[in-house]
């Protein structure tokens, strides 16, 4: 894996030159690893879709290193977007705003809007700054598969389809950004993520509604996504678990917090029951479990509040058949 490099100053500069020349760089953010290219270069962006096997109708998030940079990309920044950017950037919040013509259609899958985010990771911010361009980046995994929270996972699944993979260890948050669309004075939740929607509502003093426009406008809302190859089942009860154990030979049970006296192979998604910890561990535990030859992975749900929404959203899609 010659392309897997520690995220040193020198290697970030090298990666930035790869971006400028229209190549692909996988890099850490606080949420998951991203697969980046120059967002304003259509040929570079096309390589992202190709490397991931991502359908062209699925728009990309454009990453910036400052709030001001957004002005080059969008027609207008509504007052509420300004408040949210002030309050939560850099951080795991993506805003969908009216696109300017500077952003090529391939980046936004032909939509009249563009999704923008300023990531809270020093390596990501440096990479964008040194490149001198905004960076379009979806998660650095084959389309539909578990998102990567380590550079090794990127190397193992995308390999030499990426020019450079910058390694800065495991990502802190572990689930993707929360995506909010602001339009005509209303706020819509397109995807729950690393920033709890309750905090967004508090900041703008209004409800963030679930978006019902369907999969056309936000393909990230596809029903099946983030999926291991191994069958994943969300348990409704302990009986479900024992039924699976009767039916399959090797069952892995994932529990949100430590429990004792449970029969079978068990892994805890957190040591303390903290949802932040569950989110941070979720994808890498699914990734490892997927490579360990289980017949089925069973998981106990978490409460659907705060980060629990993002966790359950990922689990449901991962479990969808
Ligand atoms: P990923 O980069 O893999 O986390 O996915 C990005 C997701 O952001 C897409 O699948 C869409 O759901 C969403 N997205 C990106 N751009 C837009 C946009 N212009 N309008 C609505 N949703 C968007
Ligand atoms: Mg993704």
Coordinates of C-alpha atoms and ligand atoms in Angstrom, one line a residue:
X1 CA 0.0 0.0 0.0
X2 CA 2.4 2.6 -1.3
X3 CA -0.3 5.3 -1.3
X4 CA -1.0 5.0 2.5
X5 CA 0.9 7.9 4.0
X6 CA 1.0 9.3 7.6
X7 CA -0.5 12.8 7.6
X8 CA 2.7 14.8 8.1
X9 CA 3.1 18.4 6.9
X10 CA 5.1 17.2 4.0
X11 CA 2.6 14.5 2.9
X12 CA -0.4 16.9 3.3
X13 CA 1.4 19.3 0.9
X14 CA 2.0 16.4 -1.5
X15 CA -1.7 15.4 -1.3
X16 CA -2.6 19.0 -1.9
X17 CA -0.6 19.0 -5.2
X18 CA -2.4 15.8 -6.1
X19 CA -5.8 17.6 -5.6
X20 CA -4.6 20.5 -7.7
X21 CA -3.6 18.2 -10.5
X22 CA -7.0 16.6 -10.6
X23 CA -6.2 13.4 -8.6
X24 CA -7.9 11.7 -5.7
X25 CA -6.9 12.0 -2.0
X26 CA -8.5 10.1 0.9
X27 CA -8.3 12.2 4.1
X28 CA -9.5 12.1 7.7
X29 CA -12.3 14.4 8.9
X30 CA -13.9 14.3 12.4
X31 CA -16.8 12.2 11.0
X32 CA -15.4 9.5 8.7
X33 CA -12.6 9.4 6.0
X34 CA -13.5 11.3 2.8
X35 CA -12.5 10.6 -0.8
X36 CA -11.6 14.1 -2.1
X37 CA -11.1 15.8 -5.4
X38 CA -11.1 19.4 -6.6
X39 CA -14.8 20.3 -6.4
X40 CA -14.6 22.7 -9.3
X41 CA -12.9 20.3 -11.7
X42 CA -15.5 18.1 -13.4
X43 CA -12.9 15.5 -14.6
X44 CA -11.5 15.2 -11.1
X45 CA -15.0 14.8 -9.6
X46 CA -15.8 12.2 -12.2
X47 CA -13.0 10.1 -10.7
X48 CA -14.7 10.1 -7.3
X49 CA -17.8 8.5 -8.8
X50 CA -15.8 6.0 -10.6
X51 CA -13.6 5.0 -7.7
X52 CA -16.6 4.5 -5.4
X53 CA -18.9 3.0 -8.0
X54 CA -21.2 5.7 -6.9
X55 CA -24.2 6.5 -9.2
X56 CA -24.0 9.9 -10.8
X57 CA -27.3 10.9 -9.3
X58 CA -25.9 11.0 -5.8
X59 CA -24.5 14.5 -5.1
X60 CA -21.3 15.3 -3.2
X61 CA -20.6 17.4 -0.2
X62 CA -18.1 20.3 -0.9
X63 CA -15.6 20.9 1.9
X64 CA -14.3 24.3 2.7
X65 CA -11.6 25.6 5.1
X66 CA -13.4 28.9 6.0
X67 CA -16.9 30.3 6.1
X68 CA -16.0 32.9 3.5
X69 CA -15.2 30.3 0.9
X70 CA -18.8 29.3 0.8
X71 CA -19.6 32.7 -0.8
X72 CA -17.9 31.5 -4.0
X73 CA -20.1 28.4 -4.1
X74 CA -23.6 29.6 -3.3
X75 CA -26.0 32.2 -4.5
X76 CA -27.0 33.3 -1.1
X77 CA -26.4 32.5 2.6
X78 CA -29.8 32.8 4.4
X79 CA -29.6 34.3 7.9
X80 CA -30.2 30.9 9.5
X81 CA -27.4 29.4 7.6
X82 CA -25.2 32.2 8.8
X83 CA -26.2 31.4 12.4
X84 CA -25.5 27.7 12.0
X85 CA -22.2 28.2 10.3
X86 CA -21.1 30.6 13.1
X87 CA -22.2 28.3 15.8
X88 CA -21.3 24.8 14.5
X89 CA -18.5 25.2 12.0
X90 CA -16.0 23.7 11.8
X91 CA -18.1 20.6 12.7
X92 CA -20.3 17.8 11.5
X93 CA -23.0 19.9 9.9
X94 CA -23.6 20.1 6.2
X95 CA -25.8 22.9 4.8
X96 CA -27.6 22.6 1.4
X97 CA -27.9 26.0 -0.2
X98 CA -28.6 27.4 -3.7
X99 CA -25.7 26.6 -6.0
X100 CA -23.7 29.2 -8.0
X101 CA -22.5 28.4 -11.5
X102 CA -18.9 28.1 -10.3
X103 CA -19.8 24.6 -9.1
X104 CA -20.0 22.1 -11.9
X105 CA -23.2 20.1 -12.3
X106 CA -21.4 16.8 -11.8
X107 CA -20.5 17.8 -8.2
X108 CA -24.1 18.4 -7.3
X109 CA -25.6 15.6 -9.5
X110 CA -27.3 18.3 -11.5
X111 CA -29.2 19.8 -8.6
X112 CA -29.7 23.5 -8.3
X113 CA -28.3 23.3 -4.7
X114 CA -24.9 22.5 -3.3
X115 CA -24.1 20.8 0.0
X116 CA -21.2 22.6 1.9
X117 CA -19.4 21.8 5.1
X118 CA -16.3 23.0 7.0
X119 CA -14.8 19.9 8.7
X120 CA -13.3 20.0 12.2
X121 CA -10.1 18.2 11.5
X122 CA -6.7 19.9 11.2
X123 CA -5.5 17.6 8.4
X124 CA -8.7 18.2 6.4
X125 CA -8.5 21.9 6.8
X126 CA -4.8 22.0 5.8
X127 CA -5.4 19.9 2.8
X128 CA -8.1 22.3 1.6
X129 CA -6.0 25.3 2.3
X130 CA -2.9 24.0 0.6
X131 CA -4.9 22.9 -2.4
X132 CA -6.4 26.3 -2.7
X133 CA -9.7 24.8 -3.9
X134 CA -12.9 23.5 -2.2
X135 CA -12.8 19.7 -2.0
X136 CA -15.7 17.5 -3.0
X137 CA -15.7 14.4 -0.8
X138 CA -18.1 11.6 -0.1
X139 CA -17.1 8.9 2.4
X140 CA -14.0 6.9 1.2
X141 CA -15.7 3.5 0.7
X142 CA -17.2 1.5 -2.2
X143 CA -20.7 2.8 -2.7
X144 CA -23.3 1.3 -0.3
X145 CA -20.7 -0.3 2.0
X146 CA -19.8 0.6 5.6
X147 CA -18.1 4.0 5.9
X148 CA -14.4 4.1 6.8
X149 CA -13.2 5.4 10.2
X150 CA -9.6 4.4 9.7
X151 CA -7.1 4.8 6.8
X152 CA -6.5 1.1 6.7
X153 CA -10.2 0.5 5.8
X154 CA -9.8 2.9 2.9
X155 CA -6.7 1.2 1.7
X156 CA -8.3 -2.3 2.0
X157 CA -11.5 -1.3 0.1
X158 CA -10.4 1.3 -2.4
X159 CA -6.7 0.4 -2.7
X160 CA -4.9 1.9 -5.7
X161 CA -8.0 3.6 -7.0
X162 CA -6.9 6.5 -4.7
X163 CA -3.7 8.4 -5.4
X164 CA -2.9 9.2 -1.8
X165 CA -4.5 8.1 1.5
X166 CA -3.6 10.4 4.4
X167 CA -3.5 8.5 7.7
X168 CA -4.3 10.4 10.9
X169 CA -5.7 7.5 13.0
X170 CA -9.3 6.8 13.8
X171 CA -12.0 9.4 13.3
X172 CA -13.5 11.0 16.4
X173 CA -17.2 11.1 15.7
X174 CA -17.6 8.0 13.5
X175 CA -20.8 8.8 11.7
X176 CA -21.3 11.3 8.8
X177 CA -22.4 14.9 9.1
X178 CA -26.0 16.0 9.8
X179 CA -27.4 17.4 6.6
X180 CA -29.9 20.3 6.7
X181 CA -31.5 22.1 3.8
X182 CA -32.6 25.7 4.3
X183 CA -35.1 26.9 1.8
X184 CA -37.9 29.5 1.8
X185 CA -37.6 30.1 5.5
X186 CA -37.9 26.4 6.4
X187 CA -35.3 23.9 7.7
X188 CA -35.4 20.3 6.6
X189 CA -33.4 17.3 7.9
X190 CA -32.0 15.4 4.9
X191 CA -29.8 13.1 7.1
X192 CA -29.3 12.7 10.8
X193 CA -25.6 12.7 11.7
X194 CA -22.9 13.8 14.1
X195 CA -24.6 17.0 15.2
X196 CA -27.8 16.2 17.1
X197 CA -30.8 17.9 15.4
X198 CA -32.0 19.1 18.8
X199 CA -29.0 21.4 18.9
X200 CA -29.7 22.8 15.5
X201 CA -33.3 23.5 16.5
X202 CA -32.2 25.3 19.6
X203 CA -29.8 27.5 17.6
X204 CA -32.3 28.7 15.0
X205 CA -35.3 28.5 17.3
X206 CA -37.5 26.5 15.0
X207 CA -38.3 22.9 14.1
X208 CA -36.1 21.0 11.7
X209 CA -38.6 18.9 9.8
X210 CA -38.1 15.5 8.3
X211 CA -37.7 15.9 4.6
X212 CA -40.3 14.0 2.6
X213 CA -39.2 15.0 -0.9
X214 CA -37.9 11.5 -1.2
X215 CA -34.8 9.9 -2.8
X216 CA -34.6 12.1 -5.8
X217 CA -33.5 15.2 -4.1
X218 CA -31.3 13.5 -1.5
X219 CA -30.1 10.2 -2.7
X220 CA -28.1 9.8 0.6
X221 CA -31.5 8.8 1.8
X222 CA -31.5 5.6 -0.2
X223 CA -33.1 2.8 1.8
X224 CA -30.1 0.4 1.8
X225 CA -26.7 1.9 2.5
X226 CA -23.8 1.6 4.9
X227 CA -24.2 -2.2 4.7
X228 CA -21.9 -5.0 5.6
X229 CA -22.1 -8.0 3.4
X230 CA -23.0 -10.1 6.4
X231 CA -26.7 -10.1 7.2
X232 CA -27.5 -7.5 9.9
X233 CA -30.6 -7.8 12.1
X234 CA -31.8 -5.1 14.5
X235 CA -33.3 -7.0 17.5
X236 CA -36.7 -6.1 19.0
X237 CA -36.3 -8.3 21.9
X238 CA -34.1 -10.9 23.5
X239 CA -36.3 -13.6 22.0
X240 CA -35.3 -12.4 18.6
X241 CA -31.7 -13.0 19.6
X242 CA -32.3 -16.5 20.9
X243 CA -34.3 -17.3 17.8
X244 CA -31.3 -16.3 15.6
X245 CA -29.0 -18.4 17.7
X246 CA -31.3 -21.4 17.1
X247 CA -31.2 -20.7 13.4
X248 CA -27.6 -19.8 12.6
X249 CA -24.3 -21.3 13.6
X250 CA -22.2 -18.1 14.2
X251 CA -24.1 -15.1 15.5
X252 CA -22.4 -12.0 16.7
X253 CA -24.3 -9.8 19.2
X254 CA -23.6 -6.1 19.4
X255 CA -24.8 -4.3 22.5
X256 CA -24.7 -0.6 23.1
X257 CA -23.2 -1.0 26.6
X258 CA -21.6 -3.8 28.7
X259 CA -24.0 -6.5 29.9
X260 CA -23.1 -9.7 31.7
X261 CA -24.3 -13.2 31.5
X262 CA -25.3 -13.0 27.9
X263 CA -24.7 -16.2 26.0
X264 CA -22.7 -16.3 22.8
X265 CA -20.3 -14.0 21.1
X266 CA -20.9 -10.5 22.2
X267 CA -19.2 -7.1 21.5
X268 CA -20.0 -3.9 23.2
X269 CA -20.4 -0.8 21.1
X270 CA -19.3 1.3 24.1
X271 CA -17.8 0.8 27.5
X272 CA -20.2 3.2 29.2
X273 CA -23.4 3.3 27.2
X274 CA -22.4 6.8 25.9
X275 CA -24.0 7.3 22.4
X276 CA -21.0 9.3 21.2
X277 CA -18.8 6.3 21.9
X278 CA -21.3 4.0 20.2
X279 CA -21.2 6.2 17.1
X280 CA -17.5 6.4 17.1
X281 CA -17.2 2.6 17.3
X282 CA -20.1 1.5 15.1
X283 CA -18.6 1.4 11.6
X284 CA -15.3 -0.1 12.6
X285 CA -17.0 -2.8 14.6
X286 CA -19.3 -3.6 11.6
X287 CA -16.3 -3.5 9.3
X288 CA -14.3 -6.0 11.4
X289 CA -17.3 -8.2 12.1
X290 CA -17.9 -8.4 8.4
X291 CA -14.5 -9.9 7.9
X292 CA -14.8 -12.5 10.7
X293 CA -17.1 -15.0 9.1
X294 CA -20.3 -14.6 11.1
X295 CA -23.6 -15.8 9.6
X296 CA -25.4 -12.9 11.1
X297 CA -24.8 -9.8 13.1
X298 CA -27.5 -9.0 15.6
X299 CA -27.7 -5.5 17.2
X300 CA -29.7 -4.1 20.1
X301 CA -31.2 -0.7 19.2
X302 CA -30.3 2.6 21.1
X303 CA -32.8 5.3 22.1
X304 CA -33.7 7.5 19.2
X305 CA -32.6 10.9 20.6
X306 CA -29.5 13.0 20.2
X307 CA -26.8 11.0 18.4
X308 CA -29.1 8.0 18.7
X309 CA -31.0 9.2 15.6
X310 CA -27.9 9.0 13.4
X311 CA -26.9 5.6 14.9
X312 CA -30.4 4.1 14.3
X313 CA -30.5 5.7 10.8
X314 CA -27.3 4.0 9.8
X315 CA -28.3 0.7 11.4
X316 CA -31.6 0.6 9.6
X317 CA -30.1 1.2 6.3
X318 CA -27.3 -1.2 7.0
X319 CA -29.9 -3.9 7.8
X320 CA -32.2 -3.1 4.9
X321 CA -32.4 -5.9 2.3
Ligands
LIG1 P1 -21.8 11.2 1.4 O1 -20.9 12.2 0.9 O2 -21.5 9.8 0.9 O3 -21.9 11.3 2.9 O4 -23.2 11.6 0.8 C1 -23.5 12.9 0.6 C2 -25.0 13.0 0.7 O5 -25.3 14.4 0.9 C3 -25.7 12.6 -0.6 O6 -26.0 11.3 -0.6 C4 -27.0 13.4 -0.5 O7 -27.9 12.8 0.3 C5 -26.6 14.7 0.3 N1 -26.4 15.8 -0.6 C6 -25.3 16.3 -1.2 N2 -25.6 17.3 -1.9 C7 -26.9 17.6 -1.8 C8 -27.8 18.5 -2.4 N3 -27.4 19.4 -3.3 N4 -29.1 18.4 -2.1 C9 -29.5 17.5 -1.3 N5 -28.7 16.5 -0.7 C10 -27.4 16.6 -1.0
LIG2 MG1 -21.2 7.7 2.1

